[in-house]
Coordinates of C-alpha atoms and ligand atoms in Angstrom, one line a residue:
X1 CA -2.6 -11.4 13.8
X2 CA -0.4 -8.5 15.3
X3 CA 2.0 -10.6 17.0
X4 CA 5.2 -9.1 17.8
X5 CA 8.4 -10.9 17.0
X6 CA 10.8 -11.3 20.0
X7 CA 14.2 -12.4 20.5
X8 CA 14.8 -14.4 23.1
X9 CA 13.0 -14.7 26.7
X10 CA 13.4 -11.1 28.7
X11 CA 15.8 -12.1 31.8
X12 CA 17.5 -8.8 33.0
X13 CA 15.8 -6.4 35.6
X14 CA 14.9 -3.2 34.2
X15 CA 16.4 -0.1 35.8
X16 CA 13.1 1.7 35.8
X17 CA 11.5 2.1 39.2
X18 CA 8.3 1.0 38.1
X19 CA 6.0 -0.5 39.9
X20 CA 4.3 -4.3 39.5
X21 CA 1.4 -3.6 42.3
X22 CA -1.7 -1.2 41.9
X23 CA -2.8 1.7 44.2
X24 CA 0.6 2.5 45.2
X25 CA 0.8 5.7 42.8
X26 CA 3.5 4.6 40.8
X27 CA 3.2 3.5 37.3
X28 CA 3.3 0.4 37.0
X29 CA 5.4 -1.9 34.4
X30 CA 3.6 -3.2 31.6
X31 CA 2.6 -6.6 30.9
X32 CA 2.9 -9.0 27.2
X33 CA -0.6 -10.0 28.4
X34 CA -1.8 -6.7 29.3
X35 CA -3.6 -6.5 25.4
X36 CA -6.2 -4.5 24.0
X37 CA -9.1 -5.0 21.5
X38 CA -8.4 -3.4 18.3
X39 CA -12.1 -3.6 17.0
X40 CA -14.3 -1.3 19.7
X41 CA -17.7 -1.9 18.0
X42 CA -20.3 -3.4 19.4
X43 CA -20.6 -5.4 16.3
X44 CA -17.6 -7.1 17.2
X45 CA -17.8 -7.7 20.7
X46 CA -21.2 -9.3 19.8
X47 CA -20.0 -11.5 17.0
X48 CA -16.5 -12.8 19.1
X49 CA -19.7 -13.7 21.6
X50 CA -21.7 -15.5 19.5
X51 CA -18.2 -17.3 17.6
X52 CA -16.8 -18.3 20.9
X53 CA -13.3 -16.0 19.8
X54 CA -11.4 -13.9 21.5
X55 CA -10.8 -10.8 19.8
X56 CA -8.2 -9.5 17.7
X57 CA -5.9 -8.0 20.2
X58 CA -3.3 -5.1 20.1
X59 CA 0.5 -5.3 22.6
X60 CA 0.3 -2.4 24.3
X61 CA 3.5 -0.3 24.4
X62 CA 5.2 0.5 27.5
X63 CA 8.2 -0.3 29.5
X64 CA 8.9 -4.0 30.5
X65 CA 10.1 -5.4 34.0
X66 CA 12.5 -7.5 32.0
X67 CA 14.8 -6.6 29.5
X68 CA 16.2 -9.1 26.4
X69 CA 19.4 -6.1 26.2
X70 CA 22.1 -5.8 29.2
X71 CA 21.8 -1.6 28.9
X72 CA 25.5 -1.8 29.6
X73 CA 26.1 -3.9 26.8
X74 CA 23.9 -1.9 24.2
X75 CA 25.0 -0.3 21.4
X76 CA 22.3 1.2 19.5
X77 CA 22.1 3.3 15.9
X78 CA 19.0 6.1 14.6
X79 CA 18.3 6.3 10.9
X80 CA 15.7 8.8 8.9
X81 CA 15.0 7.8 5.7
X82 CA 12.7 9.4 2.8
X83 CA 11.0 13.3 2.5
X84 CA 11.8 15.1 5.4
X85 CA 8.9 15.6 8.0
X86 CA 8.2 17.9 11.2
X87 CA 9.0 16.0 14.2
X88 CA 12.5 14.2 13.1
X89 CA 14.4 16.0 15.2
X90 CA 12.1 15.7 18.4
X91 CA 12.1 11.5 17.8
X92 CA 15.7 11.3 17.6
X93 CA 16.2 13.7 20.4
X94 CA 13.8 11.3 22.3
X95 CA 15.4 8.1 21.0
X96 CA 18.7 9.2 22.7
X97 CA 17.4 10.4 25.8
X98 CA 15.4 7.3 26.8
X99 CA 18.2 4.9 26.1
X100 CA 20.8 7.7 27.9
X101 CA 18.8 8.7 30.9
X102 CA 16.2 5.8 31.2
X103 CA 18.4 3.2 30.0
X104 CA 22.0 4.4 31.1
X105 CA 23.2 3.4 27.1
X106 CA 25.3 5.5 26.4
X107 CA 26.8 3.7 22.9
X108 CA 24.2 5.5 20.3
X109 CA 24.9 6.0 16.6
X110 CA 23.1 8.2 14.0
X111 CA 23.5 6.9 10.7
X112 CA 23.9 9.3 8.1
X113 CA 21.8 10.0 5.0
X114 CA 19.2 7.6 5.4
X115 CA 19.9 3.7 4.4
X116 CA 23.1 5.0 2.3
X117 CA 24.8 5.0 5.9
X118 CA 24.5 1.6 6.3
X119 CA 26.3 1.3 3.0
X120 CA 30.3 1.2 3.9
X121 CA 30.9 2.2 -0.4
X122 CA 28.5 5.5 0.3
X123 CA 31.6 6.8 2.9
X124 CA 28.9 8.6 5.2
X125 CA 30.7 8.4 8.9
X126 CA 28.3 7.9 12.1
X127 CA 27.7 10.6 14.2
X128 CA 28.2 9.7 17.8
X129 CA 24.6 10.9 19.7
X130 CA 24.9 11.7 22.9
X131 CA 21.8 14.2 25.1
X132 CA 24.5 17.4 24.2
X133 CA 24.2 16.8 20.7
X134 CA 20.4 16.3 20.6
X135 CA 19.3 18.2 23.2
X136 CA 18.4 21.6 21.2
X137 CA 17.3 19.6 17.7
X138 CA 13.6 19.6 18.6
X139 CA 13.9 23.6 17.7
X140 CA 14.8 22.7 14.3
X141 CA 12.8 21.2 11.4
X142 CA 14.6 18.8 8.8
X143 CA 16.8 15.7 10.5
X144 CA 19.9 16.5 11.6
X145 CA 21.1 13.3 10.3
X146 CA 20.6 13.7 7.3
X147 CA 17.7 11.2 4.9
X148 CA 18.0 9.9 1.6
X149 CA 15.1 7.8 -0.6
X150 CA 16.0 4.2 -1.9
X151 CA 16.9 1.3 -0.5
X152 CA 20.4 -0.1 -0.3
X153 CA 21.2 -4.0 -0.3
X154 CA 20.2 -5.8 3.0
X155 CA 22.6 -7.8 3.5
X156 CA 25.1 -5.2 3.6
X157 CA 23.3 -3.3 6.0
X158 CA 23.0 -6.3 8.3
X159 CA 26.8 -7.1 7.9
X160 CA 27.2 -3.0 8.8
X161 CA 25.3 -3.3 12.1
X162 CA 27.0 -6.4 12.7
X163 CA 30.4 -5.4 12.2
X164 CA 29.4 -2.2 14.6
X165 CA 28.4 -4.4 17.2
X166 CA 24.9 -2.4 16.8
X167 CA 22.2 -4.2 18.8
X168 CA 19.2 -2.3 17.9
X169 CA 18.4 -0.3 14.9
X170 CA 16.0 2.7 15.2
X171 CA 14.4 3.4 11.8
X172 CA 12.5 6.6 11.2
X173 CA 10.4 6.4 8.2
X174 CA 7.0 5.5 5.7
X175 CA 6.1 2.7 3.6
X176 CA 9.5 2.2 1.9
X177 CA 11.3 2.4 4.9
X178 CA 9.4 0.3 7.3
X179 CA 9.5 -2.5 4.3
X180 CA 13.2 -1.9 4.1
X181 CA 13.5 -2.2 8.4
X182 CA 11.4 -5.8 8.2
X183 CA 13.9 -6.9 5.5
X184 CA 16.5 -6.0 7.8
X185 CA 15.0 -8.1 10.3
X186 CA 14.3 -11.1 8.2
X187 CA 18.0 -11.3 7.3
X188 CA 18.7 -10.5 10.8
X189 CA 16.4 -13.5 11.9
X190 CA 18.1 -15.6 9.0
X191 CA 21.4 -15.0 10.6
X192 CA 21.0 -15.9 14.1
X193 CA 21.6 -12.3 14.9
X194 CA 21.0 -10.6 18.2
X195 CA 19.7 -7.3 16.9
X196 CA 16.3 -6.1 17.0
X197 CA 15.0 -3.6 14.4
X198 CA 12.4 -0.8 15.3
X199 CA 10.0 1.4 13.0
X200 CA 8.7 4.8 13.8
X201 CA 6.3 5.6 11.3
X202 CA 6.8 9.3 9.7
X203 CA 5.3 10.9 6.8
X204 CA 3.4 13.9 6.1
X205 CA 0.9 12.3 4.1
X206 CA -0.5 9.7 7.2
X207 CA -0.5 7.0 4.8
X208 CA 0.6 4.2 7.0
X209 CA -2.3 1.9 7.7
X210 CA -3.7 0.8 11.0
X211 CA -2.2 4.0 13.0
X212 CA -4.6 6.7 13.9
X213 CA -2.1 9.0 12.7
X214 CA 1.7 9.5 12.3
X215 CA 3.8 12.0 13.5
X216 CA 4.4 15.2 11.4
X217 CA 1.0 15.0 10.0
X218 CA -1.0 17.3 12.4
X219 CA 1.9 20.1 12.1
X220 CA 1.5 19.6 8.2
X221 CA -1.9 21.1 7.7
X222 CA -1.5 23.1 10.9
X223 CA 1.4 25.1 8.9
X224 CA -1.0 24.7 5.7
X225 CA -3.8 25.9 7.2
X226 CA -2.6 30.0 7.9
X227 CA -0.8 29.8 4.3
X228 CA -4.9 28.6 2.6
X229 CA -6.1 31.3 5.6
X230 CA -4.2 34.2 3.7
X231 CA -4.8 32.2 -0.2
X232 CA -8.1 33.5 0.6
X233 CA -7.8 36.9 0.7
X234 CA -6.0 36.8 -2.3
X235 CA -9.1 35.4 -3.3
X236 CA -11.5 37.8 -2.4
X237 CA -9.2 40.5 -3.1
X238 CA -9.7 40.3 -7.1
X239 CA -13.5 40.1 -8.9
X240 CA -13.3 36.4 -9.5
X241 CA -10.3 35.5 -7.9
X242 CA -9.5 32.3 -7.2
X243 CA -6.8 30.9 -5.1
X244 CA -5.5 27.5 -6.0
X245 CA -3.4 25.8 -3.2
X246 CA -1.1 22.6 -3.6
X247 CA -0.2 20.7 -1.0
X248 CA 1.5 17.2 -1.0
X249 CA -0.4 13.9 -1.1
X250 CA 0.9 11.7 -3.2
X251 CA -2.1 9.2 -3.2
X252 CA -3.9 10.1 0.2
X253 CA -5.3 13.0 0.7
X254 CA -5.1 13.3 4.5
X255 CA -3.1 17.1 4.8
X256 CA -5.6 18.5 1.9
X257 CA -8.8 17.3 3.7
X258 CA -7.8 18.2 6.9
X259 CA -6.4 21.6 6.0
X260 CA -9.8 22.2 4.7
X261 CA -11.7 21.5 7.6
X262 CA -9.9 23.7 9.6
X263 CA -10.0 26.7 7.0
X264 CA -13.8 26.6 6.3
X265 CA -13.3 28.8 3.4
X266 CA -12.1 26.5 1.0
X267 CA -14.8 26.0 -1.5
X268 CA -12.8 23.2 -3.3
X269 CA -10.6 20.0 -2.2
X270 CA -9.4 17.4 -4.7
X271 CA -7.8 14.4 -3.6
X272 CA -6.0 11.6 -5.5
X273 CA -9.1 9.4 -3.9
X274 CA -11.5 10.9 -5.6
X275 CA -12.2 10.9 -9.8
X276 CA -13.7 13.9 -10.9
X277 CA -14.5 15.6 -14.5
X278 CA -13.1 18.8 -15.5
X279 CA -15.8 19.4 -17.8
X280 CA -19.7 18.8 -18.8
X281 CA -22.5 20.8 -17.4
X282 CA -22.0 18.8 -13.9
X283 CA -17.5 19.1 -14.4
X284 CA -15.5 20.6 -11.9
X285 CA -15.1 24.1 -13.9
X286 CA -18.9 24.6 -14.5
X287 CA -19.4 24.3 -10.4
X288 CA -16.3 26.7 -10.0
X289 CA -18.2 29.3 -12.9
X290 CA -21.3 28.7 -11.0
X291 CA -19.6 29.7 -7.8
X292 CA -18.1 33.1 -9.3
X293 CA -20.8 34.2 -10.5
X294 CA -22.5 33.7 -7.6
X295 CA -19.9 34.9 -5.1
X296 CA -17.0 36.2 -7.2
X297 CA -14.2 34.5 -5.6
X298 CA -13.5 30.5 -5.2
X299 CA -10.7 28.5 -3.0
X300 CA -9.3 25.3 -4.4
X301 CA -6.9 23.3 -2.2
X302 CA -5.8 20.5 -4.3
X303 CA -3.3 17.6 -2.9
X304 CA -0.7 16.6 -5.3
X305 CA -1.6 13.4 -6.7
X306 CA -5.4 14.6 -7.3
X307 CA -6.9 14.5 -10.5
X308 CA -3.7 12.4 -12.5
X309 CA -6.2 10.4 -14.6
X310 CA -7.2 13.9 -16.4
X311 CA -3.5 14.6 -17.5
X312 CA -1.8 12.5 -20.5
X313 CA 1.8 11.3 -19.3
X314 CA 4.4 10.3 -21.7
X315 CA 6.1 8.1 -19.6
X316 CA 5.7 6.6 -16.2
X317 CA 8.6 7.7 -13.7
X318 CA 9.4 6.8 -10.4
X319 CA 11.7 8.2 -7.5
X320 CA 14.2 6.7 -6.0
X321 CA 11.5 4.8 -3.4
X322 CA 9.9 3.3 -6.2
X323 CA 6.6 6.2 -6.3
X324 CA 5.1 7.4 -9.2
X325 CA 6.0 10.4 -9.8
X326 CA 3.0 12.7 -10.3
X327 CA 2.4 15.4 -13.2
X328 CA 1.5 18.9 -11.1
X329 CA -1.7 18.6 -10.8
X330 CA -1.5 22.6 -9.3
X331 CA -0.1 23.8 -12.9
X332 CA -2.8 21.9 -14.9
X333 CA -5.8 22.9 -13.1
X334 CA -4.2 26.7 -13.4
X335 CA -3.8 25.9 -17.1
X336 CA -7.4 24.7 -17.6
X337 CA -9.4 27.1 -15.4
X338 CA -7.4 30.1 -17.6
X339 CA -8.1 28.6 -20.4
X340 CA -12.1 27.9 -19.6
X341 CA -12.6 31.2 -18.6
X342 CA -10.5 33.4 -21.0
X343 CA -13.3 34.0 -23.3
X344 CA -16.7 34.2 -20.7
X345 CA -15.3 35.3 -17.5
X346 CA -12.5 37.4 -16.6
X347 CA -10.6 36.0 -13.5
X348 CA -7.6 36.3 -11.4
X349 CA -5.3 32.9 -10.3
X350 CA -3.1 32.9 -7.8
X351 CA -1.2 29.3 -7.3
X352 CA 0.2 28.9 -4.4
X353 CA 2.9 25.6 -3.6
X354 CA 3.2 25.8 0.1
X355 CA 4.6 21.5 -0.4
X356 CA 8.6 21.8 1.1
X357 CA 7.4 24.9 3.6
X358 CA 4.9 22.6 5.1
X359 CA 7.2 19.3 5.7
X360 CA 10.3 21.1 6.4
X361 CA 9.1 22.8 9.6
X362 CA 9.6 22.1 13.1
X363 CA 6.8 20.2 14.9
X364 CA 3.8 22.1 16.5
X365 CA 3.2 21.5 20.0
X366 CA 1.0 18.2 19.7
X367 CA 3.4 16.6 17.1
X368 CA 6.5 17.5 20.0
X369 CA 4.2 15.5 22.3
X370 CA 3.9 12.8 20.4
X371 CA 6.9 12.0 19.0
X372 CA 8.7 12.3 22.1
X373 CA 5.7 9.3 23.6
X374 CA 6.6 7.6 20.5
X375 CA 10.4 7.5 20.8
X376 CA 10.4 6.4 24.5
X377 CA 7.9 3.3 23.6
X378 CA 10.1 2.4 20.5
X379 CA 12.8 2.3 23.3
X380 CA 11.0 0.2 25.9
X381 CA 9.6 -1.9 23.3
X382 CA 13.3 -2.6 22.1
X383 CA 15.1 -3.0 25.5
X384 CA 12.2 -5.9 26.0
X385 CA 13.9 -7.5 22.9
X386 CA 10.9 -6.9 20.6
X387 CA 11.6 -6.7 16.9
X388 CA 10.3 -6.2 13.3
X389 CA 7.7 -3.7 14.8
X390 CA 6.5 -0.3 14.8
X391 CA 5.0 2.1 17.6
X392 CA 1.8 4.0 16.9
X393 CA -1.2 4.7 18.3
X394 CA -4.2 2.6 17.5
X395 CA -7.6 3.6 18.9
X396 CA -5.6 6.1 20.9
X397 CA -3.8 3.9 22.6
X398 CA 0.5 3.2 22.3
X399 CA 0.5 -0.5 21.1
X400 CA 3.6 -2.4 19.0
X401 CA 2.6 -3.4 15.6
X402 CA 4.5 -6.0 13.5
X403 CA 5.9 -4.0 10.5
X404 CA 4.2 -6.2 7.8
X405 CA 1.0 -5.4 9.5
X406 CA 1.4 -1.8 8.6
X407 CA 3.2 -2.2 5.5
X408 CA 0.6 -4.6 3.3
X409 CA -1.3 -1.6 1.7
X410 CA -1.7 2.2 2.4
X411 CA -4.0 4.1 4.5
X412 CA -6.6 6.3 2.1
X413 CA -9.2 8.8 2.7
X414 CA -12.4 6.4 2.8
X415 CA -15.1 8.6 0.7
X416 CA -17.7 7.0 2.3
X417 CA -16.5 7.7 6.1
X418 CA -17.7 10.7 8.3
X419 CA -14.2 12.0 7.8
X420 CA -15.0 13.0 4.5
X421 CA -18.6 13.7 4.5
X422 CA -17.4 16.7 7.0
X423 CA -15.2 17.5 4.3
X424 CA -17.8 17.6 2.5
X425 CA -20.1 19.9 4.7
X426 CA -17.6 22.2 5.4
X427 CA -16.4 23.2 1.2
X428 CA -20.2 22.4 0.2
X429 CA -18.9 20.8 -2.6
X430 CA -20.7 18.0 -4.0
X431 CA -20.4 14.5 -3.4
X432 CA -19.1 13.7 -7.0
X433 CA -18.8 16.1 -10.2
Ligands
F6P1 O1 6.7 11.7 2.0 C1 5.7 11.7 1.0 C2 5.7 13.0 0.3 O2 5.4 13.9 1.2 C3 4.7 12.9 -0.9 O3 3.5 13.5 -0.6 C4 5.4 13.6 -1.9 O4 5.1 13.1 -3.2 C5 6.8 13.3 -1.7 O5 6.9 13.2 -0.3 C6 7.8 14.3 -2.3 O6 9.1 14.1 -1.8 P1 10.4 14.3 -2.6 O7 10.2 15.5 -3.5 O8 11.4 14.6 -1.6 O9 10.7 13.1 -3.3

């Protein structure tokens, strides 16, 4: 089920002084066999007893004894694609310095501008990335090579890496991205070519499925978090003043719910999982009067794609990844709770749109951590010839997953897990309104 795809049999010695022997206080290389359950409960384990199955298993990332790639033969390119998202930098700054330092590779393109770079017509040169170039990005949010949204044509992407004698393409990016990297790979696959194609999952909104998390996210609500922190004391500053706080979301929740639980004070948080009525005795804006009057201030955190069933569209449109497009959900709920209270209660808004802040900032101390893990095990994972995968962590574990295991639908906020219900006991919202 989350079988990696692998070109060729690994022959060449890796340079790593690993070790292949236990209790000699060296780390020791990892083994294709060495796999782990993906399913923990004891549900599982009981039922795989009684079926007479083995589990579904999990590779575990790590660095190989024997390489597919000659390091001195190696050329290999970076590319971030889509929104930006903290911790770009630091992947790409550890990209470069495994296959430089751990490696000795020293051939390593960034490709400009997301996918566009691998289009010849776009005119984008590569940027030769070497550990001078890198070595302060980690300070910086953003990518410094640049992203784009949309995909370009595959096969001209595959005749790009081929022409550049490119033998392993790093890809940095979500849903559209990873889908675009396994098409790469298919085409790769078709071609005979020896080139193996690696995922890093990024976005803000921890969409991807199957990962515990992807990089960026924890820095996301970590940067909201301060920003909802000072919303409400414009909250309580004003008799019945309520802060409204939009953060991004597009259809998971994730950076809204988590913001909330670690700023208690939010009373409110709407996510695009979750239908809810703006009006009726049990509506969202008779629970936020009930509140006022009770305690004469209210916090709403509210994730972008919340609440799009309560807004008429005229048209559907999409960006350039192929995503709805949401109507601002921060606006309307402004609009409404103004308009609901203008003749019974007088009350101060405040909206606050923290969205580009949040994303576009360097990566807090636990997202640097991770991303660097995660760019030395896409490394490993590609010197050992392993293809078509992505890194991530998996029951907090580094494991390779095949792309299209990741890529078949997106991760949501499950309203009926204990994620949410602590959502729920922290706001005291209700379960539905
Ligand atoms: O990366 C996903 C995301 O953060 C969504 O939550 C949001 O809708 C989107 O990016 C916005 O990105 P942009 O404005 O760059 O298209």
């Amino acid at each position: 089920m989350f079988q990696i795809n692998q070109l060729g049999t690994p022959k060449i010695a890796s340079p790593l002084q690993l070790s292949t022997v236990k209790g000699d206080n060296i780390f020791n290389f990892i083994k294709d066999e060495d796999k782990l359950i993906y399913d923990l409960s004891l549900e599982n384990y009981q039922q795989c007893i009684a079926d007479g199955i083995a589990p579904v298993w999990l590779e575990k990332a790590g660095p190989r004894q024997f390489l597919h790639f000659d390091p001195k033969h190696t050329k290999a390119a970076i590319v971030t694609c889509g929104g930006l998202c903290p911790g770009l930098n630091n992947v790409i700054r550890g990209i470069v310095m495994a296959l430089h330092y751990f490696y000795d590779i020293k051939d390593i393109l960034g490709i400009r501008y997301g996918y566009e770079g691998l289009n010849p017509e776009a005119g984008h040169e590569f940027l030769k990335l070497t550990p001078d170039v890198v070595k302060d990005i980690h300070h910086h949010g953003g990518t410094i090579l640049g992203s784009s949204r949309g995909g370009q044509s595959v096969s001209t992407m595959v005749d790009t890496l081929v022409a550049n004698n490119i033998n392993i393409l790093f890809t940095i990016g979500g849903d559209g991205t990873l889908k675009g990297a396994n098409a790469i790979g298919e085409e790769v696959a078709k071609r005979g070519a020896n080139i193996s194609v690696v995922g890093i999952p990024k976005t803000i909104d921890n969409d991807i499925d199957i990962i515990d998390k992807s990089f960026g996210f924890e820095t996301s609500f970590d940067i909201a978090s301060p920003i909802i922190r000072d919303a409400h004391n414009e909250a309580a500053g004003a008799l019945n003043g309520i802060a409204i706080i939009k953060v991004m979301g597009r259809d998971s929740g994730f950076i809204a719910a988590s913001a909330t639980l670690a700023m208690p004070e939010v009373n409110y948080v709407l996510v695009p999982e979750m239908d809810f009525n703006l009006y009726g005795e049990a509506g969202f804006l008779e629970l936020l009067k009930k509140r006022l009057l009770d305690k004469k201030h209210a916090v709403i955190v509210v994730a972008e794609g919340a609440g799009q069933h309560l807004i008429q569209k005229e048209a559907e449109v999409k960006d350039a990844s192929g995503n709805i497009q949401h109507e601002d959900i921060g606006v309307f709920l402004k609009d409404k709770i103004k308009a609901y209270f203008a003749d019974s209660l007088p009350v101060t808004i405040k909206y606050i749109d923290p969205s580009y802040i949040v994303r576009s900032a360097p990566a807090n101390s636990s997202d640097s951590i991770f991303c660097s893990s995660l760019a030395y095990q896409a490394v490993h994972g590609a010197m050992a010839g392993k293809t078509q995968f992505v890194v991530g962590k998996v029951n907090n574990k580094f494991v390779y997953l095949p792309i299209a295991a990741v890529t078949t639908k997106r991760k949501k906020i499950d309203l009926e897990s204990e994620f949410w219900f602590a959502v729920l006991q922290s706001t005291g919202q209700p379960f539905s309104f």
